[in-house]
PDB file of C-alpha atoms in Angstrom:
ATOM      1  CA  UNK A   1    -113.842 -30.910  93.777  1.00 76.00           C
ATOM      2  CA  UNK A   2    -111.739 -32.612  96.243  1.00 88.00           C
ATOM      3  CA  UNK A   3    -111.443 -36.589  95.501  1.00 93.00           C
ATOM      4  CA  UNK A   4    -112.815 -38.915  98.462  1.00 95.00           C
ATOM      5  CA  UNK A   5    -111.076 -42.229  98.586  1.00 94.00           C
ATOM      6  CA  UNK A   6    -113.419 -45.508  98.371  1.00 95.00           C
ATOM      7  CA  UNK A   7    -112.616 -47.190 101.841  1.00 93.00           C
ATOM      8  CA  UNK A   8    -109.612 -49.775 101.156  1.00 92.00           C
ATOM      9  CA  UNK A   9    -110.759 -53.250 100.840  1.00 94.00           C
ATOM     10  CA  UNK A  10    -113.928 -52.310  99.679  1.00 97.00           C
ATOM     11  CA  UNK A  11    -115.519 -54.997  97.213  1.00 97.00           C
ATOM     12  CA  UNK A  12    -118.513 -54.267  96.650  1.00 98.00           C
ATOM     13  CA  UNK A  13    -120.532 -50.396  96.463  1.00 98.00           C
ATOM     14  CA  UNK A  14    -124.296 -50.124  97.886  1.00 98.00           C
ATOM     15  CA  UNK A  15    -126.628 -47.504  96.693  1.00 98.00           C
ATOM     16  CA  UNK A  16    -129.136 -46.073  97.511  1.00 97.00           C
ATOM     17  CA  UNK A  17    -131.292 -44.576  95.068  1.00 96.00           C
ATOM     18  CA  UNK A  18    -133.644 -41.239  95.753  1.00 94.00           C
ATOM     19  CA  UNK A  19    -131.534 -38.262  96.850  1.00 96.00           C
ATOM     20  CA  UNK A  20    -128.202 -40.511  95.789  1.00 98.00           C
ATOM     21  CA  UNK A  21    -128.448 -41.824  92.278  1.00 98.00           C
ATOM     22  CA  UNK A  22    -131.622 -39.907  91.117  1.00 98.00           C
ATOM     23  CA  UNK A  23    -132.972 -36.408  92.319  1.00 97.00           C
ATOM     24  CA  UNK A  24    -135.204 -36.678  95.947  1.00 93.00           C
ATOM     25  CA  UNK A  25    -137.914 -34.995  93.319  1.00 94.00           C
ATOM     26  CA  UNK A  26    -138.173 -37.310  90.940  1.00 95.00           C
ATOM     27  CA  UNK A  27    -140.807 -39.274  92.919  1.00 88.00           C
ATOM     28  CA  UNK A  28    -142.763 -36.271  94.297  1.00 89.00           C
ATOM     29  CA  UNK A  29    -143.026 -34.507  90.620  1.00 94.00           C
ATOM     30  CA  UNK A  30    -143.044 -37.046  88.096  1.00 96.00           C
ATOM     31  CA  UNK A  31    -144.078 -40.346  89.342  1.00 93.00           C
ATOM     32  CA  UNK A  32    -146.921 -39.925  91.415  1.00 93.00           C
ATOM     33  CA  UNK A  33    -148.491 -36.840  89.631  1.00 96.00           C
ATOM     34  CA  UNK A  34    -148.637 -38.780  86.861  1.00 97.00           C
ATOM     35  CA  UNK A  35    -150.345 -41.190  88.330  1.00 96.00           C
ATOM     36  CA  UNK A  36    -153.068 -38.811  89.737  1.00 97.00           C
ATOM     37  CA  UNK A  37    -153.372 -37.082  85.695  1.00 97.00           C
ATOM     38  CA  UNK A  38    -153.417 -40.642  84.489  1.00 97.00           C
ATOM     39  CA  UNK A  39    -155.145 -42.923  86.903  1.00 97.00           C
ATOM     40  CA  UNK A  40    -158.705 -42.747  85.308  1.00 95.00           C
ATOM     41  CA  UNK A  41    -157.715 -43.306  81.836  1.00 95.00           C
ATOM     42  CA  UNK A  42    -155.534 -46.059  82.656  1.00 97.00           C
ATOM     43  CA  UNK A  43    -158.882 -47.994  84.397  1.00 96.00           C
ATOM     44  CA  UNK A  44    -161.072 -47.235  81.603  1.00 95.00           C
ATOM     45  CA  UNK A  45    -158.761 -49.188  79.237  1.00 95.00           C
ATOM     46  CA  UNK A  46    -157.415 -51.843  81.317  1.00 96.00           C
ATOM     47  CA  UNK A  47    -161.049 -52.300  83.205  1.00 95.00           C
ATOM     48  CA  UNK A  48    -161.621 -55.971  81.773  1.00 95.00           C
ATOM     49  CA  UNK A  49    -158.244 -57.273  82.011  1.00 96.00           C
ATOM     50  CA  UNK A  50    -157.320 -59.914  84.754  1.00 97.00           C
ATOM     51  CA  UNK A  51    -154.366 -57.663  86.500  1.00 96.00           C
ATOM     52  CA  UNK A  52    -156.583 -54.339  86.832  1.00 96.00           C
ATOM     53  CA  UNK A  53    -159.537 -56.863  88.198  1.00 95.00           C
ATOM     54  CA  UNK A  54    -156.737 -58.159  90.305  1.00 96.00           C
ATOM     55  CA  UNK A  55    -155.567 -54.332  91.980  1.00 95.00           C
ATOM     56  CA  UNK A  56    -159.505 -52.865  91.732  1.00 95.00           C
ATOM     57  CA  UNK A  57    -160.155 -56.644  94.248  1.00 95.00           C
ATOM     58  CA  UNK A  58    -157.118 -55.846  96.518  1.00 93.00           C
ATOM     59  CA  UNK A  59    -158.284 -52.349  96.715  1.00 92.00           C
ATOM     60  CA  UNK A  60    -161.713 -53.243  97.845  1.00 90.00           C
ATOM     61  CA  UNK A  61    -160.080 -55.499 100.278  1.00 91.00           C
ATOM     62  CA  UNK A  62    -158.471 -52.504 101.878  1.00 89.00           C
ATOM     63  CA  UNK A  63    -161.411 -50.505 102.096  1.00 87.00           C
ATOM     64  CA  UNK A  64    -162.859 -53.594 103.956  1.00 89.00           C
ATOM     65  CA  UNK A  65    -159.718 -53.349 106.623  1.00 88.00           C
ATOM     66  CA  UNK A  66    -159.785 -49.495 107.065  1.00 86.00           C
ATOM     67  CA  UNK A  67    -163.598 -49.767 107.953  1.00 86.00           C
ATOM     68  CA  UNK A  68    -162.847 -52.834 110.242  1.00 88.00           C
ATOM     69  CA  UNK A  69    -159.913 -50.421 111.739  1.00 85.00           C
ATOM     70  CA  UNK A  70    -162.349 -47.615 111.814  1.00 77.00           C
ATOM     71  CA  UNK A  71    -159.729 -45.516 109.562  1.00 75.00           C
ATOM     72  CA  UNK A  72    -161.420 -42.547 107.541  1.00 65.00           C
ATOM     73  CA  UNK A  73    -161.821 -43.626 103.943  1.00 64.00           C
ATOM     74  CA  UNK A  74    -164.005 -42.769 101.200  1.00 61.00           C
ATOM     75  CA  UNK A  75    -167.185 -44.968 102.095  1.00 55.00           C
ATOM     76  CA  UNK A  76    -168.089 -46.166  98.727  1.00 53.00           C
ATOM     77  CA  UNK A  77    -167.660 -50.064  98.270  1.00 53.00           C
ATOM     78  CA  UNK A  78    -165.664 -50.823  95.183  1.00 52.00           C
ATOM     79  CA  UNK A  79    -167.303 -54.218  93.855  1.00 53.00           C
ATOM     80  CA  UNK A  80    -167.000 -54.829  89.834  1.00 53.00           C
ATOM     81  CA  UNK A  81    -169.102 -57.440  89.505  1.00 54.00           C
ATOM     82  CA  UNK A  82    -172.029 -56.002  90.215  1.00 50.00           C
ATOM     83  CA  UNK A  83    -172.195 -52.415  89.162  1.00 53.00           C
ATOM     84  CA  UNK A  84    -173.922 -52.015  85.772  1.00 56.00           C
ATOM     85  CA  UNK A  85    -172.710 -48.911  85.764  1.00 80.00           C
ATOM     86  CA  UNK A  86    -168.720 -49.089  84.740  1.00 87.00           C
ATOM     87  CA  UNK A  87    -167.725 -45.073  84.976  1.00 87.00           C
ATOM     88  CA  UNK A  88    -169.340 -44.998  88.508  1.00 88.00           C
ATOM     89  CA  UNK A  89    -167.087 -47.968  89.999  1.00 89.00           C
ATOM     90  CA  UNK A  90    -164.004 -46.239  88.165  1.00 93.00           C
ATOM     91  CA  UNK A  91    -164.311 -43.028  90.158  1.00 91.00           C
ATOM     92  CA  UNK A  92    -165.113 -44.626  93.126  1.00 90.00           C
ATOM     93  CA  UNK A  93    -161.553 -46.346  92.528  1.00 93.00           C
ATOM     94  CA  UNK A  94    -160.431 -43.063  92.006  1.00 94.00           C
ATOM     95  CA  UNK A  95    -161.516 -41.538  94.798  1.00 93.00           C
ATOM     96  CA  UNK A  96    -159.809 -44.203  96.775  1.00 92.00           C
ATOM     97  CA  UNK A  97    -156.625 -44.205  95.207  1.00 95.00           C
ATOM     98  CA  UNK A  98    -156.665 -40.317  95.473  1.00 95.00           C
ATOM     99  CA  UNK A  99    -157.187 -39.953  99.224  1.00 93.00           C
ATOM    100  CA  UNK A 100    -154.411 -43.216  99.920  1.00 91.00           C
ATOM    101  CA  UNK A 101    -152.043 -40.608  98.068  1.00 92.00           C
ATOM    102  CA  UNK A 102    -152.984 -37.729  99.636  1.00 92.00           C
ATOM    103  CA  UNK A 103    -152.810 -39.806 103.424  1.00 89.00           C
ATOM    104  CA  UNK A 104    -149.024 -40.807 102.056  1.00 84.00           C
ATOM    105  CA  UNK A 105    -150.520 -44.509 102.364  1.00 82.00           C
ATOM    106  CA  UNK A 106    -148.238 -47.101 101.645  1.00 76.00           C
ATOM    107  CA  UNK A 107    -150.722 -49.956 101.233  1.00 82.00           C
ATOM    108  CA  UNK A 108    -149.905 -52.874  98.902  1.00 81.00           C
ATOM    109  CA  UNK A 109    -152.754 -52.587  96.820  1.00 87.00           C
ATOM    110  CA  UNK A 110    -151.540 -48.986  95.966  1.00 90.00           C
ATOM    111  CA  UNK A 111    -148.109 -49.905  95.644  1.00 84.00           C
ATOM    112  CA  UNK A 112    -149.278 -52.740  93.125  1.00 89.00           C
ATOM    113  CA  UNK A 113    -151.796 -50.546  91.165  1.00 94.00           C
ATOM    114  CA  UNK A 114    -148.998 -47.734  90.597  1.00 92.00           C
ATOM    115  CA  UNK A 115    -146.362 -49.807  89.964  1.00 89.00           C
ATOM    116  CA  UNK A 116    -148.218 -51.130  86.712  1.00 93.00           C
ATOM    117  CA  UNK A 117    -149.113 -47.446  85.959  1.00 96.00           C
ATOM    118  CA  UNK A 118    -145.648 -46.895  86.124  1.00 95.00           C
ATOM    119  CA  UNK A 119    -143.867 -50.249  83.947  1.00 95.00           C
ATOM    120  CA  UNK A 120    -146.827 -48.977  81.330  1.00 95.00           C
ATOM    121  CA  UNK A 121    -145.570 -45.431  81.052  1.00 97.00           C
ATOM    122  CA  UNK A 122    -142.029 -46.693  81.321  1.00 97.00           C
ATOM    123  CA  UNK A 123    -142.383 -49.155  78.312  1.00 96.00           C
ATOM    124  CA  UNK A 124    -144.421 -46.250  76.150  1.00 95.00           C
ATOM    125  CA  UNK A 125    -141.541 -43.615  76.820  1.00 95.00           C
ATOM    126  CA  UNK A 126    -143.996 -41.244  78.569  1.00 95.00           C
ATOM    127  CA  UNK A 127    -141.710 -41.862  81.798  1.00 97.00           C
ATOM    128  CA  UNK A 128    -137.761 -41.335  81.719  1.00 98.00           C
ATOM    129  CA  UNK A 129    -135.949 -42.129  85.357  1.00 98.00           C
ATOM    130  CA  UNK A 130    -133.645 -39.936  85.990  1.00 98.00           C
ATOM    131  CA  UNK A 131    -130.377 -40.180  87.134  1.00 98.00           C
ATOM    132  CA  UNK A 132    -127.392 -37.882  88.053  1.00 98.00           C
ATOM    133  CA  UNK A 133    -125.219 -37.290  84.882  1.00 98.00           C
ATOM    134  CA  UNK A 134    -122.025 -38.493  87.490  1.00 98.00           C
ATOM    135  CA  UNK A 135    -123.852 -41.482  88.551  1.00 98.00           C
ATOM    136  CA  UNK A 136    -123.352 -44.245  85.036  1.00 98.00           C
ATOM    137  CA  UNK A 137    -119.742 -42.647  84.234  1.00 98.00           C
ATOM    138  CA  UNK A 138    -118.763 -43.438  88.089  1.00 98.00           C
ATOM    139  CA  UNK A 139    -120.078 -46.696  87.861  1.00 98.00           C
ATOM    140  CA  UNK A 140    -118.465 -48.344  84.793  1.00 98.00           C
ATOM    141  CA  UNK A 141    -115.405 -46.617  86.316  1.00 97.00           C
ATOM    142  CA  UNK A 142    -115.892 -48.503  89.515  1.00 97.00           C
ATOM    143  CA  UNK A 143    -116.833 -51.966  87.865  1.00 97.00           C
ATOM    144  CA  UNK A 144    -113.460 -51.093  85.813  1.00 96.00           C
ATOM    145  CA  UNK A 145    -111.315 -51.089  88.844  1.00 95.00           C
ATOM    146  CA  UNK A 146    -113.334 -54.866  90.164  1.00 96.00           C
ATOM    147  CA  UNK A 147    -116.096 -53.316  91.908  1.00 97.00           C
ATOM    148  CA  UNK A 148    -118.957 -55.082  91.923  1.00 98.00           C
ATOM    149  CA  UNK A 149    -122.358 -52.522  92.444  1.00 98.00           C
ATOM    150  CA  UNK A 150    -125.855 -52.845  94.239  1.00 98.00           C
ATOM    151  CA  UNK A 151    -129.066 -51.168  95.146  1.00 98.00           C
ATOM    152  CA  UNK A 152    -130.497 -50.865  97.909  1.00 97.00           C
ATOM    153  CA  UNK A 153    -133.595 -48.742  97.960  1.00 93.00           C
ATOM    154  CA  UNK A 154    -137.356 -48.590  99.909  1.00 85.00           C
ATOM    155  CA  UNK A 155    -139.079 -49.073  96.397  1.00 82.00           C
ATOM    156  CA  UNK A 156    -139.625 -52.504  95.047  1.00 84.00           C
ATOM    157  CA  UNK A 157    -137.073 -54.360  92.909  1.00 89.00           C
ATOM    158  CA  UNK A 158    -139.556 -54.201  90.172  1.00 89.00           C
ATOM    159  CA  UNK A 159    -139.830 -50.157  90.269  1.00 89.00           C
ATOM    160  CA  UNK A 160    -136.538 -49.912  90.874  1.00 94.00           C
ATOM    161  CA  UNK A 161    -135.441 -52.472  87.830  1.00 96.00           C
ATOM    162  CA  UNK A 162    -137.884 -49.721  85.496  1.00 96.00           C
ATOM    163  CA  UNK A 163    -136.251 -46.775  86.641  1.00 97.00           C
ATOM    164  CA  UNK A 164    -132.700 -47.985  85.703  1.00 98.00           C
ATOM    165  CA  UNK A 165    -134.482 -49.862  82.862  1.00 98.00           C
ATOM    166  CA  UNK A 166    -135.827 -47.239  80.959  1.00 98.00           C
ATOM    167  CA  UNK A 167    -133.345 -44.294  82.345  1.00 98.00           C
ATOM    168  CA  UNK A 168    -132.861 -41.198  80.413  1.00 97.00           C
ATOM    169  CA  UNK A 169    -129.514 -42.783  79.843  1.00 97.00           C
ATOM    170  CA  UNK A 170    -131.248 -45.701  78.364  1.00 97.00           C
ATOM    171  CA  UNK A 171    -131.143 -48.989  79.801  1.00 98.00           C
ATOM    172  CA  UNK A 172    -128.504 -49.458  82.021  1.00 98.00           C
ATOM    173  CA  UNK A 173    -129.721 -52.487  84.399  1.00 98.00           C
ATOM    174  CA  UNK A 174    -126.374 -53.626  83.006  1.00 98.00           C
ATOM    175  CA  UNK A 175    -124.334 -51.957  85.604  1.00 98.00           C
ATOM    176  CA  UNK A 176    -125.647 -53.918  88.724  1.00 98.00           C
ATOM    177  CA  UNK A 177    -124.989 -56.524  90.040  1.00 98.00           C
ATOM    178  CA  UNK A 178    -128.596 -57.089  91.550  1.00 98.00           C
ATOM    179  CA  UNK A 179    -130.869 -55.229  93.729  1.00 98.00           C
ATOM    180  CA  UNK A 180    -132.210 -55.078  97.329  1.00 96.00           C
ATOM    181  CA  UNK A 181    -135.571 -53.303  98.739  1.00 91.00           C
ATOM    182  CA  UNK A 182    -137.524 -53.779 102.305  1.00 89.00           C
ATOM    183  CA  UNK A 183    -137.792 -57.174 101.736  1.00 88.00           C
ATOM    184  CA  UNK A 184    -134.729 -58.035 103.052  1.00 94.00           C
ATOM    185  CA  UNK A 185    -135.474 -55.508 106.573  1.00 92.00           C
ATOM    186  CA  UNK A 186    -136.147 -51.770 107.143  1.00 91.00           C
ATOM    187  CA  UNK A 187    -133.190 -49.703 105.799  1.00 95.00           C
ATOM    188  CA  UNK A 188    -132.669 -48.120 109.292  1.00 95.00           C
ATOM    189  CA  UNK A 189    -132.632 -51.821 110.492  1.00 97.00           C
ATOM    190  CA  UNK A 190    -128.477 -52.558 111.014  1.00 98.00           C
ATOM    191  CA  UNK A 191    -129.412 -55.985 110.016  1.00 98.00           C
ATOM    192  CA  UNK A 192    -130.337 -55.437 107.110  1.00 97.00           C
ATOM    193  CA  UNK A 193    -127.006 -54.575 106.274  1.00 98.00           C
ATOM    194  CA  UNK A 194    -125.786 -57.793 107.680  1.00 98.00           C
ATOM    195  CA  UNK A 195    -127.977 -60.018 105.729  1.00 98.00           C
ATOM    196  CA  UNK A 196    -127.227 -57.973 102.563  1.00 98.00           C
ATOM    197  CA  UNK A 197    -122.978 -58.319 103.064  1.00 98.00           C
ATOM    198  CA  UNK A 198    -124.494 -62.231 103.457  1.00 98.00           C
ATOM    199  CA  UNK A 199    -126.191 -62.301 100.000  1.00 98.00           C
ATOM    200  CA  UNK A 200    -123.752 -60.606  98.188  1.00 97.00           C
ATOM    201  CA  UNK A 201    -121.453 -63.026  99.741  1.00 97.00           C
ATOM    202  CA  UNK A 202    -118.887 -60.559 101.502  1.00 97.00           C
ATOM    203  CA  UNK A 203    -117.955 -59.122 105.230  1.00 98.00           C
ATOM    204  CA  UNK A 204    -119.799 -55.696 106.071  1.00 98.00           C
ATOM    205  CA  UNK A 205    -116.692 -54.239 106.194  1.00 98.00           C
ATOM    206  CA  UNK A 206    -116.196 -55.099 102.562  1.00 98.00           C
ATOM    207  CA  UNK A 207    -119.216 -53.019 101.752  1.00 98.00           C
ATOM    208  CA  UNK A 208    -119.574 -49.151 101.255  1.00 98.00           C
ATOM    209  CA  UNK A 209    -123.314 -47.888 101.359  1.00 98.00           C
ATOM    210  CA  UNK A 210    -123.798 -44.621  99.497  1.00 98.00           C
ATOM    211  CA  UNK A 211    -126.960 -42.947 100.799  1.00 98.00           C
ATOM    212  CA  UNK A 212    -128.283 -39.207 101.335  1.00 97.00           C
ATOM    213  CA  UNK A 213    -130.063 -40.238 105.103  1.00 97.00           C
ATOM    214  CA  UNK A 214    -127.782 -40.048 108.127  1.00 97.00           C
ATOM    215  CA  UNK A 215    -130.631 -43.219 109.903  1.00 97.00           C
ATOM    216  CA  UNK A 216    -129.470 -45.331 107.517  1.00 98.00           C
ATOM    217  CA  UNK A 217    -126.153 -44.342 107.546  1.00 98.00           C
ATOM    218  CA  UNK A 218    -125.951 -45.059 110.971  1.00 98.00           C
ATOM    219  CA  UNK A 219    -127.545 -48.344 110.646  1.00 98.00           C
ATOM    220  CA  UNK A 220    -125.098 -49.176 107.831  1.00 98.00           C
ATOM    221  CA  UNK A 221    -122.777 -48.003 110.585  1.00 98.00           C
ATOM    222  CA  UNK A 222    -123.426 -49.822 113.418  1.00 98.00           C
ATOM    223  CA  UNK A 223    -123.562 -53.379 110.820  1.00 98.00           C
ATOM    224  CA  UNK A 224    -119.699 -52.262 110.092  1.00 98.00           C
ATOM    225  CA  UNK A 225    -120.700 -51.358 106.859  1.00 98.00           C
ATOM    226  CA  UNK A 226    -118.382 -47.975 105.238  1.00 98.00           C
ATOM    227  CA  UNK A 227    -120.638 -44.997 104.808  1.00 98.00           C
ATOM    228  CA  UNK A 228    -120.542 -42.266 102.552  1.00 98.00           C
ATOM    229  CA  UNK A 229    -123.484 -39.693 102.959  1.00 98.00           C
ATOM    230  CA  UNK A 230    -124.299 -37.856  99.566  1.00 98.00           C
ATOM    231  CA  UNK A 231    -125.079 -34.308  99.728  1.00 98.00           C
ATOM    232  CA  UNK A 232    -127.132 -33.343  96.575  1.00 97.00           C
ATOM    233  CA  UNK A 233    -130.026 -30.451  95.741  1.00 94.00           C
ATOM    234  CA  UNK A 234    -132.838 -30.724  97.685  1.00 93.00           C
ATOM    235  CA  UNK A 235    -131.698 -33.556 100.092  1.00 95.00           C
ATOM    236  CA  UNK A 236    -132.471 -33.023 103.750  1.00 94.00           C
ATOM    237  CA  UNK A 237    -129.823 -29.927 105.367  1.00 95.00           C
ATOM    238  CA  UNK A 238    -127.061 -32.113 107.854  1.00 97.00           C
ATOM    239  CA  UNK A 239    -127.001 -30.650 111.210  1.00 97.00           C
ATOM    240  CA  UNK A 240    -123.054 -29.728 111.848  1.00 97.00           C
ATOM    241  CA  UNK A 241    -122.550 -32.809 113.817  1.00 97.00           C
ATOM    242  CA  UNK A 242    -123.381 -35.144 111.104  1.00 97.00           C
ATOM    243  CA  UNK A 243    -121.587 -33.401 108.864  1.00 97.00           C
ATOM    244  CA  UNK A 244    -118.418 -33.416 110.872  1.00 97.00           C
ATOM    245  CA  UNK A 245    -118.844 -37.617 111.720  1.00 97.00           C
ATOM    246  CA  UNK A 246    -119.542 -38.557 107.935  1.00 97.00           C
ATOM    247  CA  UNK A 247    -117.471 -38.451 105.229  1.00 96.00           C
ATOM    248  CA  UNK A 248    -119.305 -36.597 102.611  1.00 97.00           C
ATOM    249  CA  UNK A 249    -119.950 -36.404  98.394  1.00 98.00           C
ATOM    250  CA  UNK A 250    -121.397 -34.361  96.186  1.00 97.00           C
ATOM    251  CA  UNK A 251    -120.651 -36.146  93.232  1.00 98.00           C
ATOM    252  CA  UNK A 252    -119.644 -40.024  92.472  1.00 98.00           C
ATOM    253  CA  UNK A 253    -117.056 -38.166  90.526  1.00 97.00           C
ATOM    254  CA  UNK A 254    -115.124 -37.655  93.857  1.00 97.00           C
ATOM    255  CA  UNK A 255    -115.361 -41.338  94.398  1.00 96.00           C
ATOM    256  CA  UNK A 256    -111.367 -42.685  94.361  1.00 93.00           C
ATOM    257  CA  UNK A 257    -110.578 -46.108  94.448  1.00 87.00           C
ATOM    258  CA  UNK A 258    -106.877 -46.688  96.283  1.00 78.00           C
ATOM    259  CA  UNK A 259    -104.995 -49.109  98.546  1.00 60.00           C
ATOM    260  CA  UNK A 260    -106.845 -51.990  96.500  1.00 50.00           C
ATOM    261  CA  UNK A 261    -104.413 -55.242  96.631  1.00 43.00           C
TER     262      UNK A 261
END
């Protein structure tokens, strides 16, 4: 496996996480079939409590805006207060939940409900994230030689803070220096890149983004941000001109730091 050298003056390494740090499937085959096994349990117990009242009232709220948008949704109002009868307004939630997964909705209410699915089978154990047996090695290595380490990833802070949290390596949120989602822009957005070089309190030139899409290596790019593209199982094939303009990994094991004053 031929060694890659980190760019020189490189201070700080970005990463991104699905498809780089953890396998593209780990979403798609863990996380959100166990939220489609698990989802009606999970509101039968936690039915009363203040947070589930909380994401069963944003859902209904979004139910209100499809129908204002004239978006096809399940038709059934979700209103706990006054159904008498409890299972009935559970599988309506159900039924809701189940067709904004199936529609690959990214709605905030659905975000919020699953993430709290999630930090609950997280903290019970019934949820490992997983993470490329190169990836923690690589890391202390790098934070060895000075480097300091980020994330960058489309998934909140909070998800991504469990998955690192409560990794089959154990917790290692140790290893970061602190974490970046959408909220700070689009990750095809070059300024995003700009704003994060900003935070962490470097040039973009100072940073080196690790990520398995060429959009957002090219947005990384075009912020002067150093690119490496990561070529793992199952990632998306490179056409033959993006694999001759990147400079590509298949392992962080390749990952050589050099020419560091």
């Amino acid at each position: 496996m031929a060694t890659v050298p980190i760019p020189a003056g490189t201070s700080a390494v970005l990463l991104d996480i699905e498809g780089t740090t953890t396998p593209i499937t780990f979403v798609k085959d863990t996380l959100f079939p166990y939220i489609r096994e698990h989802l009606e349990d999970y509101l039968s117990t936690h039915w009363e409590e203040d947070e589930c009242k909380e994401d069963v009232h944003l859902l209904k709220k979004q139910i209100e805006e499809d129908m204002k948008q004239n978006r096809a949704c399940p038709v059934h109002a979700v209103d706990q207060t006054v159904h008498t009868d409890e299972e009935k307004a559970i599988r309506e939630v159900v039924e809701n939940v189940l067709w904004q997964m199936a529609a690959d909705r990214k709605s905030t209410a659905l975000k919020q409900l699953q993430g709290h699915m999630w930090r609950a089978a997280y903290a019970s154990g019934r949820i490992k994230g997983e993470i490329y047996q190169d990836v923690v090695p690589s890391i202390k290595r790098w934070r060895g030689q000075g480097l300091k380490v980020y994330i960058y990833s489309s998934g909140s802070v909070e998800a991504q803070k469990l998955l690192f949290g409560y990794s089959v390596e154990g917790d290692v949120l140790d290893l970061f220096d602190g974490h970046f989602d959408t909220s700070i822009g689009a990750k095809v957005d070059g300024k995003s890149y700009e704003r994060i070089a900003e935070r962490i309190g470097c040039q973009p030139e100072e940073v080196t983004f690790l990520t398995d899409v060429t959009r957002e290596a090219k947005a990384a790019e075009e912020a002067g941000v150093n690119v490496l593209v990561v070529v793992r199982p199952g990632n998306m094939e490179l056409t033959d001109e993006e694999r001759a303009h990147y400079n590509l990994i298949t392992s962080f094991n390749q990952l050589e730091l050099t020419g560091r004053a």
